mmCIF file of C-alpha atoms in Angstrom:
data_model
loop_
_atom_site.group_PDB
_atom_site.id
_atom_site.type_symbol
_atom_site.label_atom_id
_atom_site.label_comp_id
_atom_site.label_asym_id
_atom_site.label_seq_id
_atom_site.Cartn_x
_atom_site.Cartn_y
_atom_site.Cartn_z
ATOM 1 C CA MET B 1 26.853 -3.602 -30.373
ATOM 2 C CA SER B 2 23.835 -4.273 -28.084
ATOM 3 C CA PHE B 3 23.322 -3.463 -24.947
ATOM 4 C CA PHE B 4 21.985 -5.578 -22.082
ATOM 5 C CA ILE B 5 18.709 -3.598 -20.222
ATOM 6 C CA ALA B 6 18.047 -5.182 -16.906
ATOM 7 C CA SER B 7 15.092 -4.860 -14.514
ATOM 8 C CA SER B 8 14.932 -3.931 -11.159
ATOM 9 C CA PRO B 9 15.911 -4.084 -8.449
ATOM 10 C CA HIS B 10 18.773 -1.521 -9.736
ATOM 11 C CA ASN B 11 21.955 -0.479 -7.072
ATOM 12 C CA HIS B 12 24.967 1.219 -8.119
ATOM 13 C CA GLN B 13 27.811 -0.789 -5.896
ATOM 14 C CA LYS B 14 28.671 -3.396 -7.750
ATOM 15 C CA ARG B 15 26.165 -6.047 -5.882
ATOM 16 C CA THR B 16 24.149 -8.608 -7.730
ATOM 17 C CA THR B 17 20.837 -9.223 -7.151
ATOM 18 C CA SER B 18 21.822 -12.525 -6.302
ATOM 19 C CA ARG B 19 23.428 -11.134 -3.251
ATOM 20 C CA LEU B 20 21.060 -8.319 -2.054
ATOM 21 C CA MET B 21 18.330 -10.631 -1.093
ATOM 22 C CA GLN B 22 20.789 -12.700 -0.092
ATOM 23 C CA LEU B 23 22.101 -10.294 2.655
ATOM 24 C CA VAL B 24 17.866 -9.436 3.245
ATOM 25 C CA LEU B 25 17.065 -12.885 3.955
ATOM 26 C CA LEU B 26 20.343 -12.537 6.556
ATOM 27 C CA ALA B 27 18.794 -9.383 8.575
ATOM 28 C CA MET B 28 15.655 -10.649 9.278
ATOM 29 C CA VAL B 29 18.235 -13.186 11.073
ATOM 30 C CA PRO B 30 17.234 -10.958 14.127
ATOM 31 C CA GLY B 31 13.978 -10.483 13.981
ATOM 32 C CA VAL B 32 13.396 -14.463 13.434
ATOM 33 C CA LEU B 33 14.670 -15.946 16.181
ATOM 34 C CA ALA B 34 13.281 -13.835 18.485
ATOM 35 C CA GLN B 35 9.298 -14.539 16.989
ATOM 36 C CA PHE B 36 11.091 -18.199 16.873
ATOM 37 C CA TYR B 37 11.640 -17.933 20.630
ATOM 38 C CA PHE B 38 9.030 -15.708 21.625
ATOM 39 C CA PHE B 39 6.219 -17.755 19.866
ATOM 40 C CA GLY B 40 7.878 -21.299 19.385
ATOM 41 C CA TRP B 41 8.563 -23.604 16.642
ATOM 42 C CA GLY B 42 5.579 -22.658 14.299
ATOM 43 C CA ILE B 43 7.570 -19.790 12.332
ATOM 44 C CA VAL B 44 10.553 -22.351 11.865
ATOM 45 C CA TRP B 45 7.569 -24.340 9.894
ATOM 46 C CA GLN B 46 6.152 -21.356 8.613
ATOM 47 C CA LEU B 47 9.338 -20.425 7.011
ATOM 48 C CA LEU B 48 9.617 -24.186 5.847
ATOM 49 C CA ILE B 49 6.630 -24.992 3.204
ATOM 50 C CA ALA B 50 6.845 -20.775 2.559
ATOM 51 C CA GLY B 51 9.951 -21.133 1.074
ATOM 52 C CA PHE B 52 9.248 -24.860 -0.275
ATOM 53 C CA THR B 53 5.947 -23.625 -1.547
ATOM 54 C CA ALA B 54 8.174 -20.695 -2.885
ATOM 55 C CA VAL B 55 10.961 -22.285 -5.103
ATOM 56 C CA CYS B 56 8.127 -24.222 -6.546
ATOM 57 C CA ALA B 57 5.913 -22.146 -8.023
ATOM 58 C CA GLU B 58 8.457 -19.640 -8.866
ATOM 59 C CA SER B 59 9.625 -23.009 -10.908
ATOM 60 C CA LEU B 60 6.727 -23.594 -12.758
ATOM 61 C CA CYS B 61 5.797 -20.191 -13.298
ATOM 62 C CA LEU B 62 9.122 -19.479 -15.294
ATOM 63 C CA ILE B 63 9.155 -22.375 -17.477
ATOM 64 C CA ALA B 64 5.828 -21.431 -18.509
ATOM 65 C CA ARG B 65 7.448 -18.664 -19.301
ATOM 66 C CA GLU B 66 10.187 -20.842 -20.778
ATOM 67 C CA ARG B 67 12.958 -19.449 -19.069
ATOM 68 C CA SER B 68 15.918 -21.501 -16.935
ATOM 69 C CA PRO B 69 14.281 -22.252 -13.250
ATOM 70 C CA LEU B 70 17.385 -22.476 -12.454
ATOM 71 C CA ARG B 71 18.979 -19.041 -13.437
ATOM 72 C CA GLY B 72 15.552 -17.624 -12.236
ATOM 73 C CA LEU B 73 15.399 -18.713 -8.662
ATOM 74 C CA GLN B 74 19.524 -17.990 -8.405
ATOM 75 C CA ASP B 75 18.329 -14.325 -7.532
ATOM 76 C CA TYR B 76 16.429 -15.594 -4.141
ATOM 77 C CA SER B 77 13.238 -12.558 -4.582
ATOM 78 C CA ALA B 78 11.344 -15.853 -4.643
ATOM 79 C CA LEU B 79 12.818 -16.943 -1.050
ATOM 80 C CA VAL B 80 11.798 -12.826 0.227
ATOM 81 C CA THR B 81 8.759 -13.007 -0.745
ATOM 82 C CA ALA B 82 8.412 -15.796 1.392
ATOM 83 C CA ALA B 83 9.753 -15.041 4.553
ATOM 84 C CA LEU B 84 8.301 -11.888 4.420
ATOM 85 C CA LEU B 85 4.758 -13.628 4.136
ATOM 86 C CA ALA B 86 6.089 -17.014 7.169
ATOM 87 C CA VAL B 87 6.477 -14.093 9.536
ATOM 88 C CA SER B 88 3.432 -12.005 9.483
ATOM 89 C CA ILE B 89 0.911 -14.323 9.837
ATOM 90 C CA PRO B 90 0.767 -17.127 13.320
ATOM 91 C CA PRO B 91 2.815 -19.342 13.572
ATOM 92 C CA LEU B 92 -0.089 -21.799 13.766
ATOM 93 C CA ALA B 93 -2.095 -21.446 11.394
ATOM 94 C CA PRO B 94 -2.610 -24.469 8.801
ATOM 95 C CA TRP B 95 -0.433 -24.419 6.133
ATOM 96 C CA TRP B 96 -2.651 -24.809 3.346
ATOM 97 C CA VAL B 97 -3.004 -20.865 4.692
ATOM 98 C CA ILE B 98 0.602 -20.314 4.105
ATOM 99 C CA VAL B 99 0.921 -22.949 0.682
ATOM 100 C CA ILE B 100 -1.604 -20.711 -1.074
ATOM 101 C CA GLY B 101 -0.559 -17.056 0.289
ATOM 102 C CA THR B 102 2.858 -17.807 -1.017
ATOM 103 C CA ILE B 103 1.689 -18.734 -4.234
ATOM 104 C CA PHE B 104 -1.400 -16.461 -4.814
ATOM 105 C CA ALA B 105 2.103 -13.343 -4.525
ATOM 106 C CA ILE B 106 4.768 -15.134 -6.733
ATOM 107 C CA VAL B 107 2.269 -16.132 -9.623
ATOM 108 C CA VAL B 108 -0.106 -13.878 -9.380
ATOM 109 C CA VAL B 109 1.297 -10.857 -7.719
ATOM 110 C CA LYS B 110 4.669 -10.876 -9.034
ATOM 111 C CA HIS B 111 4.938 -13.734 -13.064
ATOM 112 C CA LEU B 112 1.255 -11.452 -14.200
ATOM 113 C CA PHE B 113 3.151 -8.984 -13.718
ATOM 114 C CA GLY B 114 5.947 -9.648 -15.879
ATOM 115 C CA GLY B 115 7.799 -11.266 -12.421
ATOM 116 C CA ILE B 116 10.864 -9.505 -10.635
ATOM 117 C CA GLY B 117 11.035 -5.596 -11.235
ATOM 118 C CA HIS B 118 7.465 -5.910 -13.252
ATOM 119 C CA ASN B 119 4.720 -5.557 -10.037
ATOM 120 C CA ILE B 120 3.134 -2.926 -9.004
ATOM 121 C CA PHE B 121 2.150 -5.003 -5.498
ATOM 122 C CA ASN B 122 4.450 -6.028 -2.451
ATOM 123 C CA PRO B 123 3.290 -10.220 -3.183
ATOM 124 C CA ALA B 124 4.673 -10.801 0.192
ATOM 125 C CA MET B 125 1.884 -8.379 1.309
ATOM 126 C CA ALA B 126 -1.236 -8.836 -1.662
ATOM 127 C CA ALA B 127 -0.707 -12.348 -0.416
ATOM 128 C CA TYR B 128 -1.957 -11.496 3.478
ATOM 129 C CA VAL B 129 -4.221 -9.121 2.620
ATOM 130 C CA LEU B 130 -5.610 -11.840 0.826
ATOM 131 C CA LEU B 131 -5.476 -14.484 3.670
ATOM 132 C CA LEU B 132 -6.849 -11.439 6.012
ATOM 133 C CA ILE B 133 -10.018 -11.095 3.697
ATOM 134 C CA SER B 134 -10.693 -14.890 3.300
ATOM 135 C CA PHE B 135 -9.600 -17.062 6.509
ATOM 136 C CA PRO B 136 -9.642 -13.984 9.182
ATOM 137 C CA VAL B 137 -10.316 -16.457 11.903
ATOM 138 C CA GLN B 138 -6.210 -18.206 10.748
ATOM 139 C CA MET B 139 -5.686 -15.413 10.460
ATOM 140 C CA THR B 140 -6.116 -13.622 14.046
ATOM 141 C CA SER B 141 -5.117 -17.141 15.605
ATOM 142 C CA TRP B 142 -2.428 -15.872 17.412
ATOM 143 C CA LEU B 143 -1.083 -17.731 21.463
ATOM 144 C CA PRO B 144 0.839 -14.696 23.519
ATOM 145 C CA PRO B 145 3.742 -14.885 23.287
ATOM 146 C CA VAL B 146 5.536 -18.108 25.287
ATOM 147 C CA THR B 147 7.102 -16.185 27.680
ATOM 148 C CA LEU B 148 3.880 -15.293 29.556
ATOM 149 C CA SER B 149 1.844 -18.585 29.081
ATOM 150 C CA GLY B 150 3.939 -20.241 30.196
ATOM 151 C CA GLU B 151 3.067 -22.979 27.449
ATOM 152 C CA SER B 152 5.596 -23.894 25.526
ATOM 153 C CA ILE B 153 4.511 -26.582 22.371
ATOM 154 C CA GLY B 154 7.600 -28.581 21.252
ATOM 155 C CA TRP B 155 8.888 -28.720 17.511
ATOM 156 C CA TRP B 156 6.816 -32.006 16.647
ATOM 157 C CA ASP B 157 3.664 -31.263 18.477
ATOM 158 C CA SER B 158 3.939 -27.236 16.444
ATOM 159 C CA LEU B 159 4.218 -28.562 13.404
ATOM 160 C CA ARG B 160 1.177 -31.942 14.242
ATOM 161 C CA LEU B 161 -1.110 -28.648 14.845
ATOM 162 C CA ILE B 162 -0.152 -26.323 11.423
ATOM 163 C CA LEU B 163 -0.321 -30.084 9.468
ATOM 164 C CA VAL B 164 -3.143 -31.852 10.637
ATOM 165 C CA GLN B 165 -4.831 -28.985 13.834
ATOM 166 C CA TYR B 166 -3.798 -32.308 16.289
ATOM 167 C CA THR B 167 -1.181 -32.408 19.336
ATOM 168 C CA SER B 168 0.456 -36.034 19.248
ATOM 169 C CA ALA B 169 -2.081 -36.187 22.871
ATOM 170 C CA GLY B 170 -4.987 -34.893 20.288
ATOM 171 C CA TYR B 171 -5.420 -31.933 21.519
ATOM 172 C CA SER B 172 -6.545 -28.364 19.021
ATOM 173 C CA VAL B 173 -5.259 -26.091 18.368
ATOM 174 C CA ASP B 174 -8.656 -23.669 20.111
ATOM 175 C CA GLN B 175 -7.830 -25.991 22.917
ATOM 176 C CA VAL B 176 -4.110 -25.440 23.309
ATOM 177 C CA ARG B 177 -4.861 -21.548 22.636
ATOM 178 C CA ALA B 178 -7.548 -22.164 25.568
ATOM 179 C CA VAL B 179 -4.715 -23.532 27.345
ATOM 180 C CA ALA B 180 -2.565 -21.067 26.853
ATOM 181 C CA THR B 181 -4.440 -17.961 27.707
ATOM 182 C CA GLY B 182 -7.145 -19.981 30.053
ATOM 183 C CA GLN B 183 -5.189 -18.632 33.695
ATOM 184 C CA LEU B 184 -4.264 -14.816 31.701
ATOM 185 C CA PHE B 185 -6.951 -14.117 29.855
ATOM 186 C CA ASP B 186 -10.663 -13.840 30.273
ATOM 187 C CA ALA B 187 -11.593 -13.748 27.259
ATOM 188 C CA VAL B 188 -9.680 -15.113 23.429
ATOM 189 C CA VAL B 189 -6.461 -14.165 23.125
ATOM 190 C CA MET B 190 -6.225 -11.422 19.974
ATOM 191 C CA ALA B 191 -4.228 -12.162 16.619
ATOM 192 C CA THR B 192 -1.675 -9.116 18.701
ATOM 193 C CA PRO B 193 -1.522 -6.114 21.645
ATOM 194 C CA LEU B 194 -2.637 -3.337 18.928
ATOM 195 C CA ASP B 195 -5.768 -5.477 18.349
ATOM 196 C CA GLN B 196 -6.330 -6.412 21.912
ATOM 197 C CA ILE B 197 -6.950 -2.367 22.591
ATOM 198 C CA LYS B 198 -8.689 -2.338 19.440
ATOM 199 C CA THR B 199 -11.296 -4.882 21.566
ATOM 200 C CA ASP B 200 -10.898 -3.520 24.605
ATOM 201 C CA LEU B 201 -11.605 -0.002 23.991
ATOM 202 C CA ALA B 202 -15.303 -1.101 21.040
ATOM 203 C CA GLN B 203 -15.793 -2.806 24.316
ATOM 204 C CA GLY B 204 -16.250 0.353 26.600
ATOM 205 C CA LEU B 205 -13.173 0.280 28.276
ATOM 206 C CA THR B 206 -10.335 2.799 28.308
ATOM 207 C CA LEU B 207 -7.792 2.812 27.566
ATOM 208 C CA SER B 208 -5.589 2.866 30.071
ATOM 209 C CA GLU B 209 -7.310 -0.445 31.073
ATOM 210 C CA SER B 210 -6.135 -1.907 28.684
ATOM 211 C CA LEU B 211 -2.799 -1.464 28.512
ATOM 212 C CA SER B 212 -3.443 -2.942 32.787
ATOM 213 C CA LYS B 213 -4.111 -6.559 30.873
ATOM 214 C CA PRO B 214 -0.673 -8.798 31.336
ATOM 215 C CA ILE B 215 -0.355 -9.282 26.992
ATOM 216 C CA PHE B 216 1.013 -5.829 28.172
ATOM 217 C CA GLY B 217 4.240 -5.134 29.612
ATOM 218 C CA ALA B 218 5.964 -2.217 30.755
ATOM 219 C CA PHE B 219 6.550 -0.293 27.578
ATOM 220 C CA ALA B 220 4.579 -2.480 24.941
ATOM 221 C CA GLY B 221 3.102 -5.532 24.376
ATOM 222 C CA HIS B 222 4.417 -8.137 25.959
ATOM 223 C CA GLY B 223 7.208 -9.998 23.235
ATOM 224 C CA TRP B 224 6.129 -7.823 21.081
ATOM 225 C CA LEU B 225 9.039 -5.261 22.353
ATOM 226 C CA TRP B 226 10.968 -7.624 21.269
ATOM 227 C CA VAL B 227 10.657 -8.983 17.961
ATOM 228 C CA ASN B 228 10.449 -5.139 16.365
ATOM 229 C CA VAL B 229 13.717 -4.339 18.692
ATOM 230 C CA ALA B 230 15.679 -7.619 16.332
ATOM 231 C CA TYR B 231 13.912 -5.957 13.068
ATOM 232 C CA LEU B 232 15.518 -2.617 13.849
ATOM 233 C CA PHE B 233 18.490 -4.470 14.398
ATOM 234 C CA GLY B 234 18.092 -6.253 11.769
ATOM 235 C CA GLY B 235 17.531 -3.061 8.973
ATOM 236 C CA LEU B 236 20.398 -1.426 10.230
ATOM 237 C CA MET B 237 22.358 -3.739 9.185
ATOM 238 C CA LEU B 238 20.973 -3.844 5.747
ATOM 239 C CA LEU B 239 21.374 0.725 6.079
ATOM 240 C CA GLN B 240 25.364 -0.716 6.826
ATOM 241 C CA GLN B 241 25.727 -2.084 4.415
ATOM 242 C CA ARG B 242 23.742 0.320 1.984
ATOM 243 C CA ILE B 243 21.192 -2.123 0.945
ATOM 244 C CA ILE B 244 18.528 0.071 1.457
ATOM 245 C CA GLN B 245 18.936 4.182 2.541
ATOM 246 C CA TRP B 246 17.601 5.804 5.434
ATOM 247 C CA HIS B 247 14.478 7.499 3.177
ATOM 248 C CA ILE B 248 12.345 5.909 3.660
ATOM 249 C CA PRO B 249 12.736 4.225 7.102
ATOM 250 C CA ALA B 250 12.209 7.667 8.347
ATOM 251 C CA ALA B 251 9.818 9.218 7.030
ATOM 252 C CA LEU B 252 7.297 6.005 7.630
ATOM 253 C CA LEU B 253 8.276 6.343 11.420
ATOM 254 C CA GLY B 254 9.100 9.816 11.652
ATOM 255 C CA ALA B 255 5.221 9.999 9.748
ATOM 256 C CA LEU B 256 3.558 7.577 11.565
ATOM 257 C CA ALA B 257 5.556 9.308 15.124
ATOM 258 C CA VAL B 258 4.541 12.757 14.514
ATOM 259 C CA ALA B 259 0.641 10.772 13.544
ATOM 260 C CA ALA B 260 0.491 9.011 17.464
ATOM 261 C CA ILE B 261 1.978 11.832 19.161
ATOM 262 C CA ILE B 262 -0.546 14.357 18.293
ATOM 263 C CA GLY B 263 -3.772 11.455 18.781
ATOM 264 C CA SER B 264 -2.033 10.882 22.001
ATOM 265 C CA LEU B 265 -2.034 14.136 22.980
ATOM 266 C CA ALA B 266 -5.754 14.966 21.515
ATOM 267 C CA ALA B 267 -7.283 11.273 23.398
ATOM 268 C CA PRO B 268 -5.047 10.730 25.747
ATOM 269 C CA ASP B 269 -7.109 7.541 27.168
ATOM 270 C CA ALA B 270 -8.149 6.710 23.533
ATOM 271 C CA LEU B 271 -5.495 6.084 20.859
ATOM 272 C CA PRO B 272 -1.527 5.040 22.348
ATOM 273 C CA GLY B 273 0.685 6.777 22.534
ATOM 274 C CA LEU B 274 4.118 7.141 20.868
ATOM 275 C CA ASN B 275 5.339 3.540 22.719
ATOM 276 C CA ILE B 276 2.417 1.050 21.263
ATOM 277 C CA HIS B 277 2.741 2.152 17.708
ATOM 278 C CA LEU B 278 6.555 1.640 16.945
ATOM 279 C CA PHE B 279 6.117 -1.581 19.095
ATOM 280 C CA SER B 280 3.292 -3.417 19.210
ATOM 281 C CA GLY B 281 3.230 -4.748 16.207
ATOM 282 C CA GLY B 282 5.337 -4.929 12.640
ATOM 283 C CA THR B 283 6.032 -1.598 12.457
ATOM 284 C CA MET B 284 9.837 -2.970 12.240
ATOM 285 C CA LEU B 285 9.043 -4.945 9.729
ATOM 286 C CA ALA B 286 7.746 -2.998 7.830
ATOM 287 C CA ALA B 287 10.425 -0.117 7.904
ATOM 288 C CA PHE B 288 13.262 -2.574 6.899
ATOM 289 C CA PHE B 289 12.070 -4.892 5.285
ATOM 290 C CA ILE B 290 8.838 -4.595 3.433
ATOM 291 C CA ALA B 291 8.620 -0.618 2.706
ATOM 292 C CA THR B 292 11.981 -0.622 1.427
ATOM 293 C CA ASP B 293 11.151 -2.569 -1.513
ATOM 294 C CA PRO B 294 12.988 -1.340 -4.382
ATOM 295 C CA VAL B 295 10.299 -2.290 -7.540
ATOM 296 C CA SER B 296 6.715 -1.082 -5.520
ATOM 297 C CA ALA B 297 7.952 1.507 -3.578
ATOM 298 C CA ALA B 298 8.892 5.114 -5.217
ATOM 299 C CA THR B 299 12.239 5.687 -6.703
ATOM 300 C CA SER B 300 13.870 9.147 -6.373
ATOM 301 C CA ASN B 301 14.689 10.508 -2.654
ATOM 302 C CA ARG B 302 12.199 13.256 -2.464
ATOM 303 C CA GLY B 303 9.500 10.063 -3.929
ATOM 304 C CA LYS B 304 10.426 7.347 -1.241
ATOM 305 C CA LEU B 305 9.733 10.896 1.551
ATOM 306 C CA ILE B 306 6.023 11.316 0.147
ATOM 307 C CA TYR B 307 5.776 7.238 -0.161
ATOM 308 C CA ALA B 308 7.048 6.289 3.323
ATOM 309 C CA ALA B 309 4.566 9.234 5.295
ATOM 310 C CA LEU B 310 1.853 8.465 3.109
ATOM 311 C CA VAL B 311 2.566 4.443 4.623
ATOM 312 C CA GLY B 312 3.665 5.549 7.733
ATOM 313 C CA VAL B 313 0.063 8.195 8.126
ATOM 314 C CA LEU B 314 -2.252 5.368 6.575
ATOM 315 C CA ILE B 315 -1.395 2.927 9.244
ATOM 316 C CA TYR B 316 -2.208 5.396 11.360
ATOM 317 C CA VAL B 317 -5.324 6.150 10.875
ATOM 318 C CA ILE B 318 -6.301 2.668 9.221
ATOM 319 C CA ARG B 319 -4.513 1.356 12.715
ATOM 320 C CA SER B 320 -6.975 3.793 14.640
ATOM 321 C CA PHE B 321 -10.048 4.374 13.274
ATOM 322 C CA GLY B 322 -10.189 1.295 10.470
ATOM 323 C CA GLY B 323 -11.845 -2.187 10.795
ATOM 324 C CA TYR B 324 -7.979 -4.000 11.181
ATOM 325 C CA PRO B 325 -5.817 -4.106 14.157
ATOM 326 C CA ASP B 326 -2.460 -3.491 11.779
ATOM 327 C CA ALA B 327 -2.206 -1.560 9.157
ATOM 328 C CA ILE B 328 0.714 -2.402 7.304
ATOM 329 C CA ALA B 329 -0.751 -4.998 4.443
ATOM 330 C CA PHE B 330 -3.387 -2.210 3.397
ATOM 331 C CA ALA B 331 -0.792 1.058 4.219
ATOM 332 C CA VAL B 332 1.289 -0.186 1.694
ATOM 333 C CA LEU B 333 -0.773 -1.322 -1.390
ATOM 334 C CA LEU B 334 -2.523 2.075 -1.151
ATOM 335 C CA ALA B 335 1.176 3.798 -1.552
ATOM 336 C CA ASN B 336 1.639 1.066 -4.160
ATOM 337 C CA LEU B 337 -0.880 2.562 -6.581
ATOM 338 C CA CYS B 338 0.779 6.210 -5.312
ATOM 339 C CA VAL B 339 3.502 5.467 -6.441
ATOM 340 C CA PRO B 340 3.624 6.116 -10.791
ATOM 341 C CA VAL B 341 1.422 9.840 -9.876
ATOM 342 C CA ILE B 342 4.209 10.426 -6.908
ATOM 343 C CA ASP B 343 7.471 8.703 -9.275
ATOM 344 C CA GLN B 344 5.773 11.642 -11.506
ATOM 345 C CA TYR B 345 6.067 14.229 -9.481
ATOM 346 C CA THR B 346 9.333 13.814 -8.101
ATOM 347 C CA ARG B 347 11.746 12.788 -11.343
ATOM 348 C CA PRO B 348 14.583 14.765 -11.187
ATOM 349 C CA THR B 349 14.599 16.976 -14.243
ATOM 350 C CA ALA B 350 17.403 15.728 -16.959
ATOM 351 C CA TYR B 351 20.150 16.891 -18.021
ATOM 352 C CA GLY B 352 18.796 20.574 -20.989
ATOM 353 C CA GLN B 353 15.396 20.702 -20.402
ATOM 354 C CA ALA B 354 14.915 24.196 -19.089
ATOM 355 C CA GLY B 355 12.668 24.842 -16.308
ATOM 356 C CA GLY B 356 12.280 20.953 -15.282
ATOM 357 C CA GLN B 357 9.384 20.563 -18.690
ATOM 358 C CA ARG B 358 9.572 17.186 -20.198
#
């Protein structure tokens, strides 16, 4: 008599890993559609390139490990990693950026650690940090939202900009960016509204002066508000389907909110408030799709609360006092390092062990 021992992610419902990953991809659709609406066709091409690269890299790794590539690809975990990385980078980043990042995520972070269920870091976030440190210019080359600039780039020109860095009319990415931002900003466009705030404060402007710029709406970053709302909607779908539990999203958003409120009360004209932190970056994507990774997150419910609260606090600290405007990837990786210790002190005591002795 033999038992089949499977690696994480584990789920008490009668759903396969393949079905769970499919539902995660489905829940990302509202956020992807919002990004497409505000930032154009680039997001679609990045998803396609990342998905193709992930499938190829996963297949080669499985063949090298003498496993069936077809069976390995059926769990869709590689596509989830590719999708999370693709929606995190600028839509018009060169094709080799997303290819390098996806290969690193699949080959190094996932398979060199033993494959699905064995990686200690979130693959997409590890790849994002690699790209941000290695190619900072390409990773911060965001265009303003289409609804703000009035300049829309078609599907063909978007593909050309990604592949060869020139449109059919011969305009480079920098020229396209200059046209899109020349009538709106005095300086070159920043990566995100969070980056705009950090740059303005470094130049001596007050928070109020920074928030008065067109890139900000009445409540949060223009366009980014609805992108976050869309990912929030997708995250609620995951909660409703019981794909994830409430502990990580609630603790992450709660810790970030408390830190933001305290900071804005202490320095109201130097530190952004709650609305900016929750709806002007990738916060909702992190809370429901990234930090909830069942492999690299803590396992017990109490451990999940501690882990996610740590991510939320780290996001606020790095955003406010660090050198990077949106600190999600760094915060998640630092928290991943702490997961073994968190699990050590929060795992439930086995039945029959007196006094909590293990």
